[in-house]
Coordinates of C-alpha atoms and ligand atoms in Angstrom, one line a residue:
X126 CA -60.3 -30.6 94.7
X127 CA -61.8 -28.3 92.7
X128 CA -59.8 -25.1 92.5
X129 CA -56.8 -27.0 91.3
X130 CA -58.1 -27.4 88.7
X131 CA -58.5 -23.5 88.1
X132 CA -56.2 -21.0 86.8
X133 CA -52.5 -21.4 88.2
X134 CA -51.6 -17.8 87.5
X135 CA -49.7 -17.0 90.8
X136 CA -51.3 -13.2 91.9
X137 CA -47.6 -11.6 91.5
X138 CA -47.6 -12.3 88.0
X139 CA -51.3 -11.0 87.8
X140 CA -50.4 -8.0 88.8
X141 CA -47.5 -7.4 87.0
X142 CA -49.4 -7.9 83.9
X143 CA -52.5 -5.9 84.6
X144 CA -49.8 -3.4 85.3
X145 CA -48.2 -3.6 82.2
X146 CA -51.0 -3.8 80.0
X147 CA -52.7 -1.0 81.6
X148 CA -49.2 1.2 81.1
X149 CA -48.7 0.0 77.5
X150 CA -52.7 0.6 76.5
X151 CA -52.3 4.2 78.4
X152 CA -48.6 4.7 76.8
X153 CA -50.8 3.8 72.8
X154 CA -53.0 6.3 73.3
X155 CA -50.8 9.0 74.7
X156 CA -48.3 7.7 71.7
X157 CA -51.4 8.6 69.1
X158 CA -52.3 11.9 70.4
X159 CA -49.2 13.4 70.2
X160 CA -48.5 12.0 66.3
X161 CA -52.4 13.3 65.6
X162 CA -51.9 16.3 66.9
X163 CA -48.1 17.4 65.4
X164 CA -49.5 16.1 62.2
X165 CA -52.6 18.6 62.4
X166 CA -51.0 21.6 64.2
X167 CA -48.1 21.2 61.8
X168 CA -50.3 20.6 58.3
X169 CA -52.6 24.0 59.6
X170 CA -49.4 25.6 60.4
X171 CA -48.1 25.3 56.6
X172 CA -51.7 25.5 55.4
X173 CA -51.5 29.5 57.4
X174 CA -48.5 29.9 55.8
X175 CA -49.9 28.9 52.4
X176 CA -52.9 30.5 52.5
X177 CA -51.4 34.0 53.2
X178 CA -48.4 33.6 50.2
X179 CA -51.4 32.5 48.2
X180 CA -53.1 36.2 49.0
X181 CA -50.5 38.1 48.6
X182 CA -48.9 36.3 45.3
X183 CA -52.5 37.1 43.7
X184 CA -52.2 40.2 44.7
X185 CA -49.0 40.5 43.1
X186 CA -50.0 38.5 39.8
X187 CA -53.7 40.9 39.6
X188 CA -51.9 43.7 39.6
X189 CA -49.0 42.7 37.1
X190 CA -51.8 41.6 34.8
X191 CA -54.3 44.6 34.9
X192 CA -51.3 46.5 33.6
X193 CA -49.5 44.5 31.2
X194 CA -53.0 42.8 30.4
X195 CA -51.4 39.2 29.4
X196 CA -49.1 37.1 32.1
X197 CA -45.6 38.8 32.0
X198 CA -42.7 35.9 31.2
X199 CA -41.0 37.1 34.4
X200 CA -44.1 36.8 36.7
X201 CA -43.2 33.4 37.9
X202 CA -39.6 34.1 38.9
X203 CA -40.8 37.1 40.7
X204 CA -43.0 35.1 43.0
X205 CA -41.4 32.2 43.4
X206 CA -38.0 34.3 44.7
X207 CA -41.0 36.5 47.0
X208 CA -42.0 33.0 48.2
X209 CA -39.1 31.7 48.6
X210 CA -37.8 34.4 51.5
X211 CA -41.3 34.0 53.4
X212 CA -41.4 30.0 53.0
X213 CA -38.8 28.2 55.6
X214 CA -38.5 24.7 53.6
X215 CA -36.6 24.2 50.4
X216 CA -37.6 23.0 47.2
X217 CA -40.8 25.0 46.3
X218 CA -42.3 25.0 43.7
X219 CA -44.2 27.8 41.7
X220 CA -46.3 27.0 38.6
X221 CA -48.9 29.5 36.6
X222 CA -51.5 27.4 34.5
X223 CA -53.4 29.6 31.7
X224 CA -57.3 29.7 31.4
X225 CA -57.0 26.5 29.4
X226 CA -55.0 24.9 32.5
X227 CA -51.7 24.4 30.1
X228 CA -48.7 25.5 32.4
X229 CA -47.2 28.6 31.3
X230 CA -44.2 28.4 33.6
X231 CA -42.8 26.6 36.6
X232 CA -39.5 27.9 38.6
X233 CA -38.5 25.6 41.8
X234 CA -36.2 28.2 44.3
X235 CA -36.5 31.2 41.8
X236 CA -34.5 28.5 38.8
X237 CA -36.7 28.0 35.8
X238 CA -37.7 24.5 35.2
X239 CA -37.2 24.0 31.6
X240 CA -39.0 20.5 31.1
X241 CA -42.0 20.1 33.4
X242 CA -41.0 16.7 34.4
X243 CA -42.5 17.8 38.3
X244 CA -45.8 15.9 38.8
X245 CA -49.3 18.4 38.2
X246 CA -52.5 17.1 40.0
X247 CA -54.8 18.0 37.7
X248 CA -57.8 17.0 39.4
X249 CA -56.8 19.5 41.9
X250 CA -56.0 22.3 39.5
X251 CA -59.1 21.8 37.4
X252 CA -61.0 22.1 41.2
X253 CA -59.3 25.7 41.3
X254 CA -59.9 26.5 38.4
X255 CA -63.9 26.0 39.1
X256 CA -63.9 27.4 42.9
X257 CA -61.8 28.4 45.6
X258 CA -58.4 27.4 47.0
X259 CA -57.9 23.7 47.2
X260 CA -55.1 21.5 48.1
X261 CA -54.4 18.0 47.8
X262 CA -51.2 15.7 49.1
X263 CA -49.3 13.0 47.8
X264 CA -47.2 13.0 51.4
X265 CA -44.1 14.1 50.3
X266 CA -45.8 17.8 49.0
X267 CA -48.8 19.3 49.4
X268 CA -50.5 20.8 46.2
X269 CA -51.6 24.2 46.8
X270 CA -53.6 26.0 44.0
X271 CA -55.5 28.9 44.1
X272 CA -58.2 30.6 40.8
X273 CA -56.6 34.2 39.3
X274 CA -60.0 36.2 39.0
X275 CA -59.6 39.5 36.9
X276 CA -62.9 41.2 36.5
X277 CA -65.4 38.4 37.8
X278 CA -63.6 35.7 34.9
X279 CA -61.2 33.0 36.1
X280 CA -58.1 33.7 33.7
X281 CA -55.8 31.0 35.2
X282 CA -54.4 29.0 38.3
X283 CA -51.6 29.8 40.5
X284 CA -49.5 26.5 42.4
X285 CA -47.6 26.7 45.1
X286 CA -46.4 22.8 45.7
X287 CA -44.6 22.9 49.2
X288 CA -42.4 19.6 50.3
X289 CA -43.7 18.1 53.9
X290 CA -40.2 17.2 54.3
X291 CA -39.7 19.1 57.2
X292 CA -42.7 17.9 58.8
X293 CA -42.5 14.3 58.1
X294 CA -38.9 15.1 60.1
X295 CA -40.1 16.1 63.0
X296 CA -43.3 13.6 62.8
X297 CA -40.1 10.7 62.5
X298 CA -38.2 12.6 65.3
X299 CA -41.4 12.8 67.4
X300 CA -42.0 9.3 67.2
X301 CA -38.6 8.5 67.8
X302 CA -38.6 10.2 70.9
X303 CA -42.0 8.7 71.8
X304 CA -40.6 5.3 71.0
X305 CA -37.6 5.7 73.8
X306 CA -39.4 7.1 76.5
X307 CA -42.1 4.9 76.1
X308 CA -39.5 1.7 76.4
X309 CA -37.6 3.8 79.7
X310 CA -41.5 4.5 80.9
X311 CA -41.7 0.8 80.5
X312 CA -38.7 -0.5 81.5
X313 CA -39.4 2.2 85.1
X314 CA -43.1 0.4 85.3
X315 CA -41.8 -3.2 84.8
X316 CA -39.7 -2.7 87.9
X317 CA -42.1 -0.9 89.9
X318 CA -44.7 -3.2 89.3
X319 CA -42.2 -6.3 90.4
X320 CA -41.7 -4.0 93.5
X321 CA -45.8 -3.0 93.9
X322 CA -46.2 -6.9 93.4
X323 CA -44.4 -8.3 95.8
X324 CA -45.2 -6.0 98.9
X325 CA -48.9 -6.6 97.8
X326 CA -47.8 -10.3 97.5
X327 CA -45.8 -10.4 100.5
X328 CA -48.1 -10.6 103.5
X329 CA -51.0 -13.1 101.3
X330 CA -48.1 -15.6 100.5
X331 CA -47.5 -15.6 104.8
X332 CA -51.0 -16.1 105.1
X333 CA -51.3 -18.9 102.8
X334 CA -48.4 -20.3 104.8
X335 CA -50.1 -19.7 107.9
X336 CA -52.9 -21.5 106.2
X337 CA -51.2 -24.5 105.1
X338 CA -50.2 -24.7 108.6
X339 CA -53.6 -24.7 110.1
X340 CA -54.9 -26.9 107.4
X341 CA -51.9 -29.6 109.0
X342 CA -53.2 -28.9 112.6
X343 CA -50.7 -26.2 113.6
X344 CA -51.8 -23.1 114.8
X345 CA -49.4 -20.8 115.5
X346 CA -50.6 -17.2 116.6
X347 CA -50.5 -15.1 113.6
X348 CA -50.2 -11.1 113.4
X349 CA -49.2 -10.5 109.9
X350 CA -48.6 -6.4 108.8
X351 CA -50.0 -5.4 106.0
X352 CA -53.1 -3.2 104.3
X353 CA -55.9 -2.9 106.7
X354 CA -58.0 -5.9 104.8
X355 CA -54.9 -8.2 105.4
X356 CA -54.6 -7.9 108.8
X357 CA -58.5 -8.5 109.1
X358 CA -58.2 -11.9 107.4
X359 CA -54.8 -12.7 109.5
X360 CA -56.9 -11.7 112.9
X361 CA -59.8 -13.9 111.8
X362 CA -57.4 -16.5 110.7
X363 CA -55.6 -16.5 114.3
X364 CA -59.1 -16.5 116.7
X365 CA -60.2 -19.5 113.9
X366 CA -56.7 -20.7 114.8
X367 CA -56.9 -20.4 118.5
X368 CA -60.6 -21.5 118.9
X369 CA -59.9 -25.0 116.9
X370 CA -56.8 -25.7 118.6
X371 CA -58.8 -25.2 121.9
X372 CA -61.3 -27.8 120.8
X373 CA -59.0 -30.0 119.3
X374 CA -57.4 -29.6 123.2
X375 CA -60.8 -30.2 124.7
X376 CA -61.5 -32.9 122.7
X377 CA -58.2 -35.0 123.3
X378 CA -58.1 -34.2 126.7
X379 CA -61.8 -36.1 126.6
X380 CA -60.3 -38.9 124.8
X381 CA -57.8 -39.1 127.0
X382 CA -59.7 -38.6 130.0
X383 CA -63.0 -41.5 129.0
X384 CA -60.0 -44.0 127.8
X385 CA -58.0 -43.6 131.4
X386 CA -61.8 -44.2 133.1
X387 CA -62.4 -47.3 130.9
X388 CA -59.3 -48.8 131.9
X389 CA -60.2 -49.9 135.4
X390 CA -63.8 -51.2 134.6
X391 CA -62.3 -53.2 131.4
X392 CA -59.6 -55.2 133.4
X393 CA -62.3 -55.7 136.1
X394 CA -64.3 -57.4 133.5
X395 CA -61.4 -59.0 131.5
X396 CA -61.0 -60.7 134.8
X397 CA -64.3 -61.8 135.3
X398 CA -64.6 -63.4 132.3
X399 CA -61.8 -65.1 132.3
X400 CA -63.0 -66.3 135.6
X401 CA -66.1 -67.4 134.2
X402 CA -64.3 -69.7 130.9
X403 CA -63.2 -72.2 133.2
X404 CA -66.7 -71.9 135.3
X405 CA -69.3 -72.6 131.9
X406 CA -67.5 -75.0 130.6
X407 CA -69.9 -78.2 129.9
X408 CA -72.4 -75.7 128.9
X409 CA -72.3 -74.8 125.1
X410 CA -74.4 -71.9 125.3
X411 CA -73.0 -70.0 127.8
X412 CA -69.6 -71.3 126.9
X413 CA -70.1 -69.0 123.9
X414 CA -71.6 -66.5 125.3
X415 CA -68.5 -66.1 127.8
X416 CA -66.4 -66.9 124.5
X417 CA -67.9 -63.2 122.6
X418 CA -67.9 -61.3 126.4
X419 CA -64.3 -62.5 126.1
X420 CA -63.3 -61.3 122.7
X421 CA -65.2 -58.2 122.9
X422 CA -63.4 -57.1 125.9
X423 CA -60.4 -57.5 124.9
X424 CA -61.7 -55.3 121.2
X425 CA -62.4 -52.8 123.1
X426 CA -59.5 -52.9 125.5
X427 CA -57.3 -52.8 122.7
X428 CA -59.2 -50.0 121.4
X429 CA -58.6 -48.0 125.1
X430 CA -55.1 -48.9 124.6
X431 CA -54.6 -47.4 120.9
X432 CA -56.5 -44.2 121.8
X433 CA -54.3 -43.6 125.5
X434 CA -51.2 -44.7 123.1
X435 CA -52.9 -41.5 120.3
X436 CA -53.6 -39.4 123.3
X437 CA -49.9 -39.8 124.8
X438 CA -48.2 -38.9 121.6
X439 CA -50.3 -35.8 120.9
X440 CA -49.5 -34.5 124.7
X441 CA -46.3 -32.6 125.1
X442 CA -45.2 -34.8 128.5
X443 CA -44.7 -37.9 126.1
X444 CA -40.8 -38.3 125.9
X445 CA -39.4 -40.9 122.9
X446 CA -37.1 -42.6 124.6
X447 CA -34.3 -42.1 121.7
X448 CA -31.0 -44.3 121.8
X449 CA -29.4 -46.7 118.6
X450 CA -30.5 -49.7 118.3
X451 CA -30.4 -52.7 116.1
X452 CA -33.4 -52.5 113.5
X453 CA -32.5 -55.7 112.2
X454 CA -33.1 -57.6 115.5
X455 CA -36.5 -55.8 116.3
X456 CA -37.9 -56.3 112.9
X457 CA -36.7 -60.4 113.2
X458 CA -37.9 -60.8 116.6
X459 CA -41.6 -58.6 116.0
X460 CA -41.9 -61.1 112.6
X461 CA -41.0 -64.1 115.2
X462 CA -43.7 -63.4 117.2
X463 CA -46.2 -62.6 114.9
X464 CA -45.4 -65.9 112.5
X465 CA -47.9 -68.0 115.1
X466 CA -51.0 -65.6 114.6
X467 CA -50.2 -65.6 110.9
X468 CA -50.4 -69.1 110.4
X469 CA -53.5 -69.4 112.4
X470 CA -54.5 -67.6 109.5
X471 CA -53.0 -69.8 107.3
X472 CA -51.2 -66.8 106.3
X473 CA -47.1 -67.1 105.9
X474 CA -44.5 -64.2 106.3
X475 CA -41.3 -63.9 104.4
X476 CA -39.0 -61.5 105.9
X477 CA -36.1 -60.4 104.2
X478 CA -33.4 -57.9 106.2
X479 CA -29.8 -56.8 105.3
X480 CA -27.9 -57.6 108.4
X481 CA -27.0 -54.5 111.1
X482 CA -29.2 -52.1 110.5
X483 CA -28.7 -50.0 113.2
X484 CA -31.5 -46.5 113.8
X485 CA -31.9 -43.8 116.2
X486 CA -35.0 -44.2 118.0
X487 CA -37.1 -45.3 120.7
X488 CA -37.3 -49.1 120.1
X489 CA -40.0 -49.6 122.3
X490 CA -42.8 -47.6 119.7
X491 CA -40.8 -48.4 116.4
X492 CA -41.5 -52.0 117.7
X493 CA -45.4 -50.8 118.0
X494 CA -45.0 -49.1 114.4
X495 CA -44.0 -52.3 112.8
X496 CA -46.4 -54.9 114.4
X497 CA -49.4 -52.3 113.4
X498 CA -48.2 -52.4 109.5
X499 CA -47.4 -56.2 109.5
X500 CA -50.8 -56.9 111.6
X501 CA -52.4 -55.1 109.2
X502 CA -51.1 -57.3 106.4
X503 CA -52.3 -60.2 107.9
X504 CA -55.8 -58.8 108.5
X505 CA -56.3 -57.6 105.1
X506 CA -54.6 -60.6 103.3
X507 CA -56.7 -63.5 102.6
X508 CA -56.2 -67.7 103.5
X509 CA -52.4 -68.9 101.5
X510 CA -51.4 -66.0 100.8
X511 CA -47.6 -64.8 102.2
X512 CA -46.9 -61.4 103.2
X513 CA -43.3 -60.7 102.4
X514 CA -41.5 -57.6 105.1
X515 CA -38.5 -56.7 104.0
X516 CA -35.6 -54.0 105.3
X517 CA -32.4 -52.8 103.4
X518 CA -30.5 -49.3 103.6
X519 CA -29.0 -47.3 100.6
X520 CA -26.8 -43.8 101.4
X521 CA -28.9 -41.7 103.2
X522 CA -32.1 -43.7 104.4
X523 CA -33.1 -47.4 105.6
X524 CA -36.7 -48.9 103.8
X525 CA -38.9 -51.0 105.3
X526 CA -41.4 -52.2 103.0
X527 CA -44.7 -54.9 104.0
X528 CA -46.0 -56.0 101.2
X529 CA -49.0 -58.0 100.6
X530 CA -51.5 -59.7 98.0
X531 CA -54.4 -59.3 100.0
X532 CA -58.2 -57.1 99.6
X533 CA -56.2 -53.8 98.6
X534 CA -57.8 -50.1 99.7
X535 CA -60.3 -48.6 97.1
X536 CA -57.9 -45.6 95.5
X537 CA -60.4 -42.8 96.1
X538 CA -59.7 -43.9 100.3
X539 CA -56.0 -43.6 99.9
X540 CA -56.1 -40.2 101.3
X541 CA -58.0 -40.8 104.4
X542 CA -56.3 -44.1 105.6
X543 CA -53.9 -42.3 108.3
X544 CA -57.2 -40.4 109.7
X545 CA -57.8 -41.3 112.9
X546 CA -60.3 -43.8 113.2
X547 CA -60.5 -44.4 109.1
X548 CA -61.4 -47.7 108.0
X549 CA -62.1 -48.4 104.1
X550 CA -65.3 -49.6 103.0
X551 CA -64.2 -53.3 102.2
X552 CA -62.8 -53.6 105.5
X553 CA -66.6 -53.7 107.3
X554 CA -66.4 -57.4 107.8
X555 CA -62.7 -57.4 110.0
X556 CA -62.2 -56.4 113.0
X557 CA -60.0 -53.0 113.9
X558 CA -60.8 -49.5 115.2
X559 CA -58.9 -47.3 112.5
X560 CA -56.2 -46.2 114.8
X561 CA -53.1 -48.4 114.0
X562 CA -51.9 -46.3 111.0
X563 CA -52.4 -43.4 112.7
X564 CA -50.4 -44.4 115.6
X565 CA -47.5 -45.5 113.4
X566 CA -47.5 -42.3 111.0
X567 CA -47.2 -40.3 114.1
X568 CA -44.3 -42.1 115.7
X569 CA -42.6 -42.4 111.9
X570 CA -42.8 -39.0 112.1
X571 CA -41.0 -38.1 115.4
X572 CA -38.3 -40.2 114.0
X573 CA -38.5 -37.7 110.7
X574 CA -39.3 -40.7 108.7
X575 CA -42.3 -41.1 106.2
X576 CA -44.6 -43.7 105.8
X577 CA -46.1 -44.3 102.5
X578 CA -49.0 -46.6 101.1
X579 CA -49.4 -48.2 97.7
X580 CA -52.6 -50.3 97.0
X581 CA -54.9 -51.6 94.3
X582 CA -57.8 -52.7 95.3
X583 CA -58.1 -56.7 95.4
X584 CA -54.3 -56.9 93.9
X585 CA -52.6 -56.0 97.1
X586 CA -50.8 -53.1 99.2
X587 CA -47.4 -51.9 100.0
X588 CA -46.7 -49.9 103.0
X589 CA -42.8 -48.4 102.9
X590 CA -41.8 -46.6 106.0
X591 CA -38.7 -44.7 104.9
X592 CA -36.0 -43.2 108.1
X593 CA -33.4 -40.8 107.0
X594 CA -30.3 -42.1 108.4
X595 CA -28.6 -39.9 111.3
X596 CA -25.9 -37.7 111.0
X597 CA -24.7 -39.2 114.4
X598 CA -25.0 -43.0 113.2
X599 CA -23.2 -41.8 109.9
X600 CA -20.2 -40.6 112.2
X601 CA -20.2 -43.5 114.2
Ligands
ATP173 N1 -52.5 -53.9 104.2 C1 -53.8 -53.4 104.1 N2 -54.6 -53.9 103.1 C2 -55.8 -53.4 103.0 N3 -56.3 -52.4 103.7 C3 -55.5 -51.8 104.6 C4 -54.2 -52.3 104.8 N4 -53.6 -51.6 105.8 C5 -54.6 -50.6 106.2 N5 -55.7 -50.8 105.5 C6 -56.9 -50.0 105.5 O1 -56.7 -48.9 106.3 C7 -57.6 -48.8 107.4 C8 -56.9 -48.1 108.5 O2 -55.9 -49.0 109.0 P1 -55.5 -49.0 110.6 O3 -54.5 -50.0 110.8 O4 -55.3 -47.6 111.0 O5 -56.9 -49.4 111.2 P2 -57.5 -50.9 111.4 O6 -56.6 -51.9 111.0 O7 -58.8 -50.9 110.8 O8 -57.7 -50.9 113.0 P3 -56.6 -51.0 114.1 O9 -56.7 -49.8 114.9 O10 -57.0 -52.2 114.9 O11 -55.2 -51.2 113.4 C9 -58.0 -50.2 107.6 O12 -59.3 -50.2 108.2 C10 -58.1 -50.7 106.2 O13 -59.3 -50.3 105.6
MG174 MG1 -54.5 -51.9 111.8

């Protein structure tokens, strides 16, 4: 069928996935917003801060000039100890470039750095020099620089390069801390999500049972709890249930009733024309005409019989009559009596049993079990050929197996064969109403047995009935 064929994703595991991807896409994007926005509330913090030491340092530097009219050696240390009590992080950095952007002095935490080893974006300064304040960052600092204008004429370029240490810390930390509660957030989701999963799960799985069920003819009443749409499909489910096991009733209860009404008439003809084969005889053509009345009546009273035998089994007043008996016996005595219609056929049987096998059952329809299989053999085998029965026992079960060379069942039929009233399409031409392997699966299964089939068409078929042994037998 088709939908086996389809995705074999069971819906538990569905939805513990579309749980967890929606949780770990939602958990990204809550992950990126916070690193985005530490990153920009932190940068426009220290930008703030920047800005407003830059103000005040040209302030500072303007007014120092204006009187001193050249940049005072000591100017630098100045600021860079002013700075360094209103800027939090260590390791700043002051520079002072002259008009021809040559550094005239550099102090880091208010110590003169003699060599200027310290890396100068000059890109960056040269951009100061020519405009406004700029900055620029390398990601460990960030390369402030501002113009100093004295009378409308750009006379140099003031630096402050602060280290993003600090911030990188707590962008680390941040994500740290992200990192950990996003795995707990996980690890709380992946077991809610097993939870949500199975009480959605729960009540669909019953319903596929129930299902199963029905689909094998057993329909139970159903009430299944569950969400509102659940218990919809188990109500429908339950009427579909109830309404086809009342026709199935109705029609086995017609079966049974047409086959008990046939009876009578049959016998009454049966008799008649049994009458009538010794009266024609002398003339041919109504000798043969009494011949077909003859074997058709007794078809079709052998078809009454297999349907009253179906329709007895299916109704609960049916008892097996269950006791041990001797397998062995029954399985040599049915082969006995079938060994004369087999060689009519010119058909021979092999039968090959381990001695005392003893079963619990009722004798009288295991015997009806085995001469349907072994009949069967005969019918569908063809003129010399040998059909070989055979019964042995390991531990736990005994196997009877009826094996035979003959027309074999096309394999796309295999499936049907136990269908009541199923006959394969290259059995037209013999006689049979479909009902034999029926019978005999349901009786097989009474006994909790199973009956299998094996064929290839035109090589030959194998029926193996197999009977779990008894606990009581085992004891005995
Ligand atoms: N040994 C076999 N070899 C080939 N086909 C078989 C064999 N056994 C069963 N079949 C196929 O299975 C079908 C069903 O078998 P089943 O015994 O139920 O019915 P039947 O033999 O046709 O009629 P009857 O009710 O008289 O037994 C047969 O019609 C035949 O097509
Ligand atoms: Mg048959």
């Amino acid at each position: 069928m088709s939908y086996r064929n389809k995705s074999k994703m069971k819906l538990g595991t569905k939805l513990i996935l579309y749980y967890l991807t929606t949780t770990l896409i939602f958990l990204l994007i809550i992950g990126f917003a916070v690193n985005t926005s530490v990153r920009y509330f932190g940068m426009s913090t220290v930008e703030d801060q920047l800005i407003e030491q830059t103000i005040s340092s040209l302030d500072y530097i303007k007014q120092t000039i204006y009187f001193q009219s050249k940049f005072p050696d000591n100017i630098t240390l100045d600021l860079s100890n002013e700075i360094g009590k209103n800027l939090s992080a260590g390791n700043r950095i002051i520079r002072l470039y002259d008009e021809n952007l040559n550094l005239i002095s550099s102090y880091i935490d208010g110590i003169r750095q003699s060599s200027f080893e310290t890396k100068i974006m000059e890109n960056n300064i040269g951009n100061a020099f020519s405009g406004n304040y700029t900055y620029v960052s390398d990601g460990d600092n960030i390369y402030f620089a501002a113009p100093i204008i004295l009378n409308e004429k750009t006379i140099g370029v003031f630096e402050i390069v602060y280290p993003l240490n600090l911030l990188n810390h707590i962008l680390s930390k941040t994500t740290v801390v992200l990192l950990v509660a996003g795995i707990l957030f996980s690890i709380f989701i992946i077991i809610l999500s097993f939870y949500l999963a199975r009480i959605t799960v729960k009540p669909i799985k019953k319903l596929v049972y129930i299902a199963h069920q029905y689909a094998k003819q057993n329909f139970k009443h159903i009430d299944i709890e569950g969400p509102y749409e659940i218990q919809q499909l188990s109500g429908s489910l339950s009427k579909m249930g109830q309404k086809t096991q009342e026709y199935v009733n109705r029609q086995k209860q017609f079966v049974s009733n047409v086959s008990h009404e046939l009876r009578t008439p049959l016998t009454a003809i049966k008799g008649y024309s049994d009458f009538l084969i010794d009266e024609v005889k002398g003339n041919e053509d109504l000798e043969t005409a009494v011949y077909h009345l003859n074997n058709e009546t007794e078809r079709l009273t052998k078809m009454v019989n297999e349907l009253l035998t179906l329709s007895r089994l299916d109704s609960e007043d049916e008892y097996y009559n269950m006791g041990k008996f001797n397998l062995t016996n029954l399985v040599k005595n049915v082969v006995d009596s079938m060994t004369m219609r087999a060689t009519l056929e010119s058909i021979s049987l092999e039968c090959f049993v381990d001695e005392k096998i003893y079963i619990i059952g009722d004798r009288e329809k295991f015997s009806q079990v085995i001469i349907n299989v072994i009949d069967n053999a005969i019918k569908y085998s063809l003129e010399l050929q040998i059909v070989k029965i055979s019964l042995l026992k390991d531990d736990n079960n005994v196997i009877l197996e009826v094996k035979d060379r003959g027309i074999g069942i096309p394999e796309n039929e295999l499936d049907k064969i136990f269908h009541r009233f199923y006959r394969a399409q290259n059995t037209k031409s013999n006689k049979g109403t479909g009902l034999g392997l029926a019978i005999a699966k349901e009786i097989v299964e009474a006994h909790k047995g199973s009956i299998e089939i094996k064929s290839e068409q035109e090589s030959g078929t194998i029926v193996t009935i197999i009977l779990p042994i008894s606990k009581q037998l085992l004891q005995d």
